[in-house]
JSON list of N, CA and C in Angstrom, two decimals:
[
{"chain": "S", "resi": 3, "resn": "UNK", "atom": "N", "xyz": [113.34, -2.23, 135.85]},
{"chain": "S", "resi": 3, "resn": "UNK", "atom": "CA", "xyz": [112.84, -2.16, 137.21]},
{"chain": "S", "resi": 3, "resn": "UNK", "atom": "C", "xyz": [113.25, -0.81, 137.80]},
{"chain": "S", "resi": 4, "resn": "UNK", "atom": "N", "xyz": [112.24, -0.12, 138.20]},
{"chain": "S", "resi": 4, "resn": "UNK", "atom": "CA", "xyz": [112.68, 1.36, 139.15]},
{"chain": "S", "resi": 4, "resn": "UNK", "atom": "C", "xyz": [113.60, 1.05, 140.52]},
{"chain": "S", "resi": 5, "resn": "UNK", "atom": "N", "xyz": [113.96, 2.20, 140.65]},
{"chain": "S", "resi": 5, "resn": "UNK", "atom": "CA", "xyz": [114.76, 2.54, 142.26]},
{"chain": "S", "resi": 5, "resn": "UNK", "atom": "C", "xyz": [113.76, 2.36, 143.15]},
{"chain": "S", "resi": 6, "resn": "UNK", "atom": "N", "xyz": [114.29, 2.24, 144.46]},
{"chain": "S", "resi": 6, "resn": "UNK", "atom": "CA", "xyz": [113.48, 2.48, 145.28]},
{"chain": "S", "resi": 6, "resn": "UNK", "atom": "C", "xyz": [113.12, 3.87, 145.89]},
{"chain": "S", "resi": 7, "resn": "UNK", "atom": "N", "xyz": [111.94, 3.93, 146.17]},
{"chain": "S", "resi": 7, "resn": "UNK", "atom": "CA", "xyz": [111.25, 5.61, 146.49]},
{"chain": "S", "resi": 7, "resn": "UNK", "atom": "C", "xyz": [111.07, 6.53, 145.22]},
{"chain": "S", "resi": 8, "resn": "UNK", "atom": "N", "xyz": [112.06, 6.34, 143.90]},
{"chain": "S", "resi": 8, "resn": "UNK", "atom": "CA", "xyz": [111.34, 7.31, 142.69]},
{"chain": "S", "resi": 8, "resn": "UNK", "atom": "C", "xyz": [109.73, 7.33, 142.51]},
{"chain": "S", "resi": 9, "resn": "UNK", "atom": "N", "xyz": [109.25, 8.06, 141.83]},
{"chain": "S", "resi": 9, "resn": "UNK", "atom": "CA", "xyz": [107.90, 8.63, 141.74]},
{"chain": "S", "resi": 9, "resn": "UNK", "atom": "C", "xyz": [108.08, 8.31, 139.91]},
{"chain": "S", "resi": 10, "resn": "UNK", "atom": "N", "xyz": [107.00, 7.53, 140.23]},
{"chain": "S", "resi": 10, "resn": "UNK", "atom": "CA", "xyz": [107.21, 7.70, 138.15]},
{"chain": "S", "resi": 10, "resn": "UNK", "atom": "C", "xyz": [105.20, 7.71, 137.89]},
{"chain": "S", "resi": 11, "resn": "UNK", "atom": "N", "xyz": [105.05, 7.75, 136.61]},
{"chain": "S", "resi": 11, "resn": "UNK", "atom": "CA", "xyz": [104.14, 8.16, 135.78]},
{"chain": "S", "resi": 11, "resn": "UNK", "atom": "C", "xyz": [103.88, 6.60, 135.43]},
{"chain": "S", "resi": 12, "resn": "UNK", "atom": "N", "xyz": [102.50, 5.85, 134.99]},
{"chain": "S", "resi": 12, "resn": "UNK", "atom": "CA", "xyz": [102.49, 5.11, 134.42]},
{"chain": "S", "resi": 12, "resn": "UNK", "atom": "C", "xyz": [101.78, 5.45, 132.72]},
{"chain": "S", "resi": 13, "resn": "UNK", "atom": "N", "xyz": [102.51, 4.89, 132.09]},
{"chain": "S", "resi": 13, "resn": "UNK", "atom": "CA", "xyz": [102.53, 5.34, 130.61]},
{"chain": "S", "resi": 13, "resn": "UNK", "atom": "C", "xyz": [101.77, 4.09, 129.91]},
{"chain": "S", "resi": 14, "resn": "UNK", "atom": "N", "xyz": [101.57, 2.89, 130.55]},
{"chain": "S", "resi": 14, "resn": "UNK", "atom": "CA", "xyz": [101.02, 1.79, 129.79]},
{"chain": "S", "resi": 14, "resn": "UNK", "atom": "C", "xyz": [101.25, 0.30, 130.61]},
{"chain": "S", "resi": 15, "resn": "UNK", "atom": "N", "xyz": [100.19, 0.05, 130.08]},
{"chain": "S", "resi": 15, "resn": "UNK", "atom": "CA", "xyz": [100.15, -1.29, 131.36]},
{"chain": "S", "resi": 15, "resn": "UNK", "atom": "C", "xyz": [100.02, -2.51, 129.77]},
{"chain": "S", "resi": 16, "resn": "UNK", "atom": "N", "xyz": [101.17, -3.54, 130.29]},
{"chain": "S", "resi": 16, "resn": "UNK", "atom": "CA", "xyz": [100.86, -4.10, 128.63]},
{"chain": "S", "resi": 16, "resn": "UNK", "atom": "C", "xyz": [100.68, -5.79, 129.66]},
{"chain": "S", "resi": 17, "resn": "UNK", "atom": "N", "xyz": [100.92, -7.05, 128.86]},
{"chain": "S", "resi": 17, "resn": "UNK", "atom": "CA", "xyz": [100.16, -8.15, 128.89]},
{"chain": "S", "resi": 17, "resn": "UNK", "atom": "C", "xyz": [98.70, -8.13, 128.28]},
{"chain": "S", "resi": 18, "resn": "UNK", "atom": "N", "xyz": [98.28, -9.35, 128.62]},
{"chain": "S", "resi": 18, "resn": "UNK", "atom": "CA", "xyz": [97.35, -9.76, 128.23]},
{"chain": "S", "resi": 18, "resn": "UNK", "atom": "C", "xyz": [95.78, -8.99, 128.65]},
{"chain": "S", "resi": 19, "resn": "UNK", "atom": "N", "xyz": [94.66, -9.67, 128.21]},
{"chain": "S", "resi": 19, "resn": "UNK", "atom": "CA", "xyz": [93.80, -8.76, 128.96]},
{"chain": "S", "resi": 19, "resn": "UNK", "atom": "C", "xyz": [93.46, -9.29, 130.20]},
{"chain": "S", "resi": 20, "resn": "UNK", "atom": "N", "xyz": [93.30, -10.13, 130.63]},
{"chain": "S", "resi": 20, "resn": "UNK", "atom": "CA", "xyz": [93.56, -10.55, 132.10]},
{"chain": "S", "resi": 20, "resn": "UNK", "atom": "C", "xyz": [94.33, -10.09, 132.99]},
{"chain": "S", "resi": 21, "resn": "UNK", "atom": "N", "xyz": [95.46, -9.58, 132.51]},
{"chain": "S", "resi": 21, "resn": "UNK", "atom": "CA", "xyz": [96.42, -9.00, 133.33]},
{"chain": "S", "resi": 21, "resn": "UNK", "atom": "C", "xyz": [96.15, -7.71, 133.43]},
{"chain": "S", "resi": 22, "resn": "UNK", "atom": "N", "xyz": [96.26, -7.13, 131.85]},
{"chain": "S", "resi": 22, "resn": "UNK", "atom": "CA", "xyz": [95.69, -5.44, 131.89]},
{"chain": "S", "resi": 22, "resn": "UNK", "atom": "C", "xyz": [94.41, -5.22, 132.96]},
{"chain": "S", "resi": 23, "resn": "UNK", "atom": "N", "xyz": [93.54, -6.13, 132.78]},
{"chain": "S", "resi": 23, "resn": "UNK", "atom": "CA", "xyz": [92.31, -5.51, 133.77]},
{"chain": "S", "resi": 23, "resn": "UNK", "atom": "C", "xyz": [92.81, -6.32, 135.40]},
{"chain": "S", "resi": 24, "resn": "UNK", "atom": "N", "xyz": [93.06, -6.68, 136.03]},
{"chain": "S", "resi": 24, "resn": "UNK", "atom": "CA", "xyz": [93.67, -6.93, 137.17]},
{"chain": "S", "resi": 24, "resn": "UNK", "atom": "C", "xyz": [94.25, -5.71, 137.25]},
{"chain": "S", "resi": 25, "resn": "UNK", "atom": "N", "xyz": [95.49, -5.57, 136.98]},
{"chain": "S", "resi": 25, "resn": "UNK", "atom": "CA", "xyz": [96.30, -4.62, 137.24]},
{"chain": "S", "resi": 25, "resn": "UNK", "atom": "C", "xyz": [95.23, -3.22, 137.43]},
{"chain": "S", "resi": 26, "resn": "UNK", "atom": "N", "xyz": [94.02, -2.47, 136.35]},
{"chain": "S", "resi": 26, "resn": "UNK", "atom": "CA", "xyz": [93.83, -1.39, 136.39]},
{"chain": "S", "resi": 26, "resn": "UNK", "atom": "C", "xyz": [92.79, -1.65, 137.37]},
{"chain": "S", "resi": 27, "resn": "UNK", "atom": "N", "xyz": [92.25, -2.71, 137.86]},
{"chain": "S", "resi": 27, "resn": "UNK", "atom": "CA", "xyz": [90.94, -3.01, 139.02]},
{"chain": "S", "resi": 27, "resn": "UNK", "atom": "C", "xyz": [92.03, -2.17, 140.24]},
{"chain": "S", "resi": 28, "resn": "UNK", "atom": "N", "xyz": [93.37, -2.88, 140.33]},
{"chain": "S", "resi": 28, "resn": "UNK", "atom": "CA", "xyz": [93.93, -2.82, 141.54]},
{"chain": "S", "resi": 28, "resn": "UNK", "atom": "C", "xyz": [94.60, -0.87, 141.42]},
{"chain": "S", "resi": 29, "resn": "UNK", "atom": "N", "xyz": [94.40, -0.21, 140.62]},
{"chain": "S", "resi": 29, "resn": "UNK", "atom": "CA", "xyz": [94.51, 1.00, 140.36]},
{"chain": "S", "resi": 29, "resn": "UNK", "atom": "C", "xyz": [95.65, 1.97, 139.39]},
{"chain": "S", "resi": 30, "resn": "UNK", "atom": "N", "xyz": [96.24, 0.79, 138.59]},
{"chain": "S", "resi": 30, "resn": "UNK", "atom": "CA", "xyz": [97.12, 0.69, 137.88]},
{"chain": "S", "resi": 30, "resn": "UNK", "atom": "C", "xyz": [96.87, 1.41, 136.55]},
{"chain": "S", "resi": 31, "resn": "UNK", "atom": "N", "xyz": [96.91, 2.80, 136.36]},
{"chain": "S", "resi": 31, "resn": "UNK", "atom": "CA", "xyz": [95.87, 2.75, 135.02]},
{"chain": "S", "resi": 31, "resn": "UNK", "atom": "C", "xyz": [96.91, 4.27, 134.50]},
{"chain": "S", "resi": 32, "resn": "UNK", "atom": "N", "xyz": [96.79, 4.55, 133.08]},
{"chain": "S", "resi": 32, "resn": "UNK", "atom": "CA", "xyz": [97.93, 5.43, 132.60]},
{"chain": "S", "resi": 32, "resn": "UNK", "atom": "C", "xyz": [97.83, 6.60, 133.10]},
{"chain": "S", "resi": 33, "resn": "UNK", "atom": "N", "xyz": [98.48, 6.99, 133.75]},
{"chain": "S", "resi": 33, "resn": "UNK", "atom": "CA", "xyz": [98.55, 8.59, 134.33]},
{"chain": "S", "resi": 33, "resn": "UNK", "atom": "C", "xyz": [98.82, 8.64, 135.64]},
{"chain": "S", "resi": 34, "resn": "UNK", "atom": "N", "xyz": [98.59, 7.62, 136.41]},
{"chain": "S", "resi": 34, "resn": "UNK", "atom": "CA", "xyz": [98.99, 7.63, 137.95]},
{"chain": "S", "resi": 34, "resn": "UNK", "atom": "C", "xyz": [100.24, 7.46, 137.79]},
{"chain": "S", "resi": 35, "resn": "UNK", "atom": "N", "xyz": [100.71, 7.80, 139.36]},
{"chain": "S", "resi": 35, "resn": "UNK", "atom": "CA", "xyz": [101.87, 7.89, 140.10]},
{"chain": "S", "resi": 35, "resn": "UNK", "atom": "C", "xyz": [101.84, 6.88, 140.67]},
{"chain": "S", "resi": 36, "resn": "UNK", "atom": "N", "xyz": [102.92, 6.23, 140.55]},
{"chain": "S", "resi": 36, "resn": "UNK", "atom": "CA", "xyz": [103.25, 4.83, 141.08]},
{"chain": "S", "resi": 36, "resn": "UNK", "atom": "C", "xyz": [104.57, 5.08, 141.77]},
{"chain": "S", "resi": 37, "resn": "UNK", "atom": "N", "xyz": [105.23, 4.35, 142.90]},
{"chain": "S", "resi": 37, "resn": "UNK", "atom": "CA", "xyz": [106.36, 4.16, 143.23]},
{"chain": "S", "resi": 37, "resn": "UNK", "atom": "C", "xyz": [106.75, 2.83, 144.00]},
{"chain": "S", "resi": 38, "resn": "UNK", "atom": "N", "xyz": [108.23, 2.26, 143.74]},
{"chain": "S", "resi": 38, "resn": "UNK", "atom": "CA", "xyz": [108.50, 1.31, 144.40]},
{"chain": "S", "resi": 38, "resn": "UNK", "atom": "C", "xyz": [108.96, 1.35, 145.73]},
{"chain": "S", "resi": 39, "resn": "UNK", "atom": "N", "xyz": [108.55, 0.53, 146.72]},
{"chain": "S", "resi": 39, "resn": "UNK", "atom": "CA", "xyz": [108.81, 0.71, 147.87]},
{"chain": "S", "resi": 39, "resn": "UNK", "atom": "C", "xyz": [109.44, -0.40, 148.61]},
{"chain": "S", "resi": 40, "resn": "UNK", "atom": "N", "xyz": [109.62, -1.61, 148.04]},
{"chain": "S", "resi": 40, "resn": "UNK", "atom": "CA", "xyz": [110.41, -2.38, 148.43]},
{"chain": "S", "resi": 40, "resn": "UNK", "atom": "C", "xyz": [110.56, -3.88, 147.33]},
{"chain": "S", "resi": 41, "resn": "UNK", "atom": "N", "xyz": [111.51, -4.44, 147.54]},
{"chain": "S", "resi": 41, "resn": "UNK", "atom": "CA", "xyz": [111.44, -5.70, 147.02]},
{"chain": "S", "resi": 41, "resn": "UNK", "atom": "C", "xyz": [112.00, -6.78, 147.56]},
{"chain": "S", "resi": 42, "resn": "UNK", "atom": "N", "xyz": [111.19, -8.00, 147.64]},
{"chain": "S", "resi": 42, "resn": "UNK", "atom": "CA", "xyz": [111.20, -8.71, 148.83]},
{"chain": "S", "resi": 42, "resn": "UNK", "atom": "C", "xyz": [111.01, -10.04, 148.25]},
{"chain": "S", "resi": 43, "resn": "UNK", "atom": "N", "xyz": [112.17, -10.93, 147.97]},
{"chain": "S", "resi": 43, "resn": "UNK", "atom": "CA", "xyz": [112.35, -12.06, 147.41]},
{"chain": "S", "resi": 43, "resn": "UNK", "atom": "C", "xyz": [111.51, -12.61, 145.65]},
{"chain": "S", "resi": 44, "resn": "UNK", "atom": "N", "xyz": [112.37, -11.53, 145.26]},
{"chain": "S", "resi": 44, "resn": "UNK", "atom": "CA", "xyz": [111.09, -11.63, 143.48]},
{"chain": "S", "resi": 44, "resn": "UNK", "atom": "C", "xyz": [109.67, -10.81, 143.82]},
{"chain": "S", "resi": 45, "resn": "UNK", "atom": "N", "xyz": [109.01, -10.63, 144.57]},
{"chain": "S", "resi": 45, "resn": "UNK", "atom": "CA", "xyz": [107.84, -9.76, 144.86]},
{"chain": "S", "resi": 45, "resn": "UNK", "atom": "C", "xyz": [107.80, -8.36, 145.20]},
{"chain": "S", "resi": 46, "resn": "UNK", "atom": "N", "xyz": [107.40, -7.01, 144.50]},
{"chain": "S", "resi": 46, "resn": "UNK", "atom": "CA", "xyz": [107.54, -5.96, 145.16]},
{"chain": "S", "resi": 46, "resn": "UNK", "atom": "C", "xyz": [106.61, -5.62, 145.67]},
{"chain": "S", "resi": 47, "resn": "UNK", "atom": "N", "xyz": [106.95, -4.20, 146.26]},
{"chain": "S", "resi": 47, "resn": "UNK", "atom": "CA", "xyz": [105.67, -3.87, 147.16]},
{"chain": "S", "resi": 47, "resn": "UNK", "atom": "C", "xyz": [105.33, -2.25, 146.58]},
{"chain": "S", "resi": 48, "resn": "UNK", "atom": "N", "xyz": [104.41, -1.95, 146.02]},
{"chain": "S", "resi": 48, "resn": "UNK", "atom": "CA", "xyz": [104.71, -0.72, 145.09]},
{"chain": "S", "resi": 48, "resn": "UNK", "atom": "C", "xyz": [103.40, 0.57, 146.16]},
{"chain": "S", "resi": 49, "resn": "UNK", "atom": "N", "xyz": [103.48, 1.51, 145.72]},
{"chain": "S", "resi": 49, "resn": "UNK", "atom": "CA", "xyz": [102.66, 2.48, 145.97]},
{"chain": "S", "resi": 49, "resn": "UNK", "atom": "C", "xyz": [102.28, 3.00, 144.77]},
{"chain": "S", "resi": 50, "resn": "UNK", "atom": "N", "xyz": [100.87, 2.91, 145.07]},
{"chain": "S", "resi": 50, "resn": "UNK", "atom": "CA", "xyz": [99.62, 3.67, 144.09]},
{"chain": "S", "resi": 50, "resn": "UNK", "atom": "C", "xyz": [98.50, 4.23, 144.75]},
{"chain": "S", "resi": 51, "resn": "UNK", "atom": "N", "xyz": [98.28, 5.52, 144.10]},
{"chain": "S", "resi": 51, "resn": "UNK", "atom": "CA", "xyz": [97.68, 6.56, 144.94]},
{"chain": "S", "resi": 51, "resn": "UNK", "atom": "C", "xyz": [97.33, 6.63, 145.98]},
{"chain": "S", "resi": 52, "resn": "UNK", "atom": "N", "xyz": [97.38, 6.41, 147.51]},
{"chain": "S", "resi": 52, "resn": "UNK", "atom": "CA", "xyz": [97.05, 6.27, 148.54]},
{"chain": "S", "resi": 52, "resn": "UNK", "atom": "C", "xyz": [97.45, 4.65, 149.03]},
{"chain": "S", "resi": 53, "resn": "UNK", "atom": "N", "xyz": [97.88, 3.50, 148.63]},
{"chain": "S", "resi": 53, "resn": "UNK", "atom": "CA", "xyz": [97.94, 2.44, 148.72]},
{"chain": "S", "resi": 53, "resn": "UNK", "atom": "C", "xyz": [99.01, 1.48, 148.28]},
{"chain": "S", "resi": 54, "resn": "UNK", "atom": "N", "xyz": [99.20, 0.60, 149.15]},
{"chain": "S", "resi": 54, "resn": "UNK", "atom": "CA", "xyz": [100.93, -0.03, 149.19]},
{"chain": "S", "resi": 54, "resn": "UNK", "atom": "C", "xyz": [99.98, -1.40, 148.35]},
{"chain": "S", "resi": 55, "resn": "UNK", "atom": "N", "xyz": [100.78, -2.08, 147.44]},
{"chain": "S", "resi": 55, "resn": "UNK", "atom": "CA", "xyz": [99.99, -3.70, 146.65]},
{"chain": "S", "resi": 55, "resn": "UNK", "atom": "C", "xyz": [101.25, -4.32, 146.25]},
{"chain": "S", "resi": 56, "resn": "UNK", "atom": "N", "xyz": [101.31, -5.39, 147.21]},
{"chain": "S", "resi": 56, "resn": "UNK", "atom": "CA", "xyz": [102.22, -6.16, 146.27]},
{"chain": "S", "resi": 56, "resn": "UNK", "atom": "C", "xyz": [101.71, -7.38, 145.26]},
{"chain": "S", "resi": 57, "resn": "UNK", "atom": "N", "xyz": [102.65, -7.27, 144.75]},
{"chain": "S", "resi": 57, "resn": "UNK", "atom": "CA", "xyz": [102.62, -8.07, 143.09]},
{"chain": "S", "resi": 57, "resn": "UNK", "atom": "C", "xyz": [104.04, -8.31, 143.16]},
{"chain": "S", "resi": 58, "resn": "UNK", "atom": "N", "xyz": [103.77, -9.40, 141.83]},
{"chain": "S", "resi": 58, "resn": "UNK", "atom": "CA", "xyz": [105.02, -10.55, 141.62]},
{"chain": "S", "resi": 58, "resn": "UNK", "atom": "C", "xyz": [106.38, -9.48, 140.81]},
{"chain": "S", "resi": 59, "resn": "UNK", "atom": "N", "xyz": [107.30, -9.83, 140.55]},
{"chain": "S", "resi": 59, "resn": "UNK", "atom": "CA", "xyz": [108.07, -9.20, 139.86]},
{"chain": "S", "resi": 59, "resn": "UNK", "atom": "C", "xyz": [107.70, -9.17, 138.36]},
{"chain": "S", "resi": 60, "resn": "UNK", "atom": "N", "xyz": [106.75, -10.31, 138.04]},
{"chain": "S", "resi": 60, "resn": "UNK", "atom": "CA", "xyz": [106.50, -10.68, 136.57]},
{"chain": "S", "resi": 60, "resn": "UNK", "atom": "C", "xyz": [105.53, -9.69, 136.30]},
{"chain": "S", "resi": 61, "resn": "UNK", "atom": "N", "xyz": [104.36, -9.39, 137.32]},
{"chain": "S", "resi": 61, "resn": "UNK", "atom": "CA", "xyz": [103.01, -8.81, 137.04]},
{"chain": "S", "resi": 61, "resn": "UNK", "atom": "C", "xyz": [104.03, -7.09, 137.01]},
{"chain": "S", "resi": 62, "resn": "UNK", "atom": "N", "xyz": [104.58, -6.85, 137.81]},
{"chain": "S", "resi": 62, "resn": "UNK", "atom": "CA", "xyz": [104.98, -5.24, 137.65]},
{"chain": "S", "resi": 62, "resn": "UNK", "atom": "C", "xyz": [105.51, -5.02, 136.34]},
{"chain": "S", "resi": 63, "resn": "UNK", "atom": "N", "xyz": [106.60, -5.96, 136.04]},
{"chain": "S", "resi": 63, "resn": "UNK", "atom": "CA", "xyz": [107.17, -5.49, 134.43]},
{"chain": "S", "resi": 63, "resn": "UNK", "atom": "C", "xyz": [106.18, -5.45, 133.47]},
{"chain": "S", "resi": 64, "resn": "UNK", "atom": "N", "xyz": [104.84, -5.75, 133.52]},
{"chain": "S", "resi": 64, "resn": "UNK", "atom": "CA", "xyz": [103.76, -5.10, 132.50]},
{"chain": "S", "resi": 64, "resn": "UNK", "atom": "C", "xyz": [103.39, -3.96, 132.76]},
{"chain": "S", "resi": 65, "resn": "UNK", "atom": "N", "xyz": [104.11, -2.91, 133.96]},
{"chain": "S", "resi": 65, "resn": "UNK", "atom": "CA", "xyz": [103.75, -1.91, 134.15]},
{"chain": "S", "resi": 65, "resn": "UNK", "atom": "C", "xyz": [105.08, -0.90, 133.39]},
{"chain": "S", "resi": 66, "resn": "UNK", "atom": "N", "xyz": [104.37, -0.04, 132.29]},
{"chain": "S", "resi": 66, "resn": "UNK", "atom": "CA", "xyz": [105.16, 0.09, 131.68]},
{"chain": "S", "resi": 66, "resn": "UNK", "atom": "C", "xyz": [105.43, 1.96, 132.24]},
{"chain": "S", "resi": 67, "resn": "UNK", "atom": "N", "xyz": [106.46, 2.23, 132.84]},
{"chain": "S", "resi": 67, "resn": "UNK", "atom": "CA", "xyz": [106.76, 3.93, 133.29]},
{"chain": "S", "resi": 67, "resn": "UNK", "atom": "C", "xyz": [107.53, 4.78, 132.34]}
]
């Protein structure tokens, strides 16, 4: 799990394909800049390119930085 406010790279989005395509609909896809911005009872709240999305703690750890 990242710090809060680092800037990281996404290198690979893994799970299933249900998950992989969710995740890259919502803008999740290898080469963006992602950062965490808060976490709030098991759920974070992340930033991707212009946009705050939260997701579960389970769905982010397929986001691989």
């Amino acid at each position: 799990m990242a710090d809060l406010g680092e800037q990281f790279l996404i290198k690979k989005i893994a799970g299933n394909e249900e998950v992989r395509r969710f995740l890259v609909n919502l803008g999740f896809v290898c080469g963006a800049e992602v950062s965490l911005v808060s976490k709030i009872s098991g759920n974070v709240i992340v930033q991707i390119k212009e946009s705050r999305v939260a997701i579960s703690r389970e769905m982010a750890q397929k986001i691989i930085v």
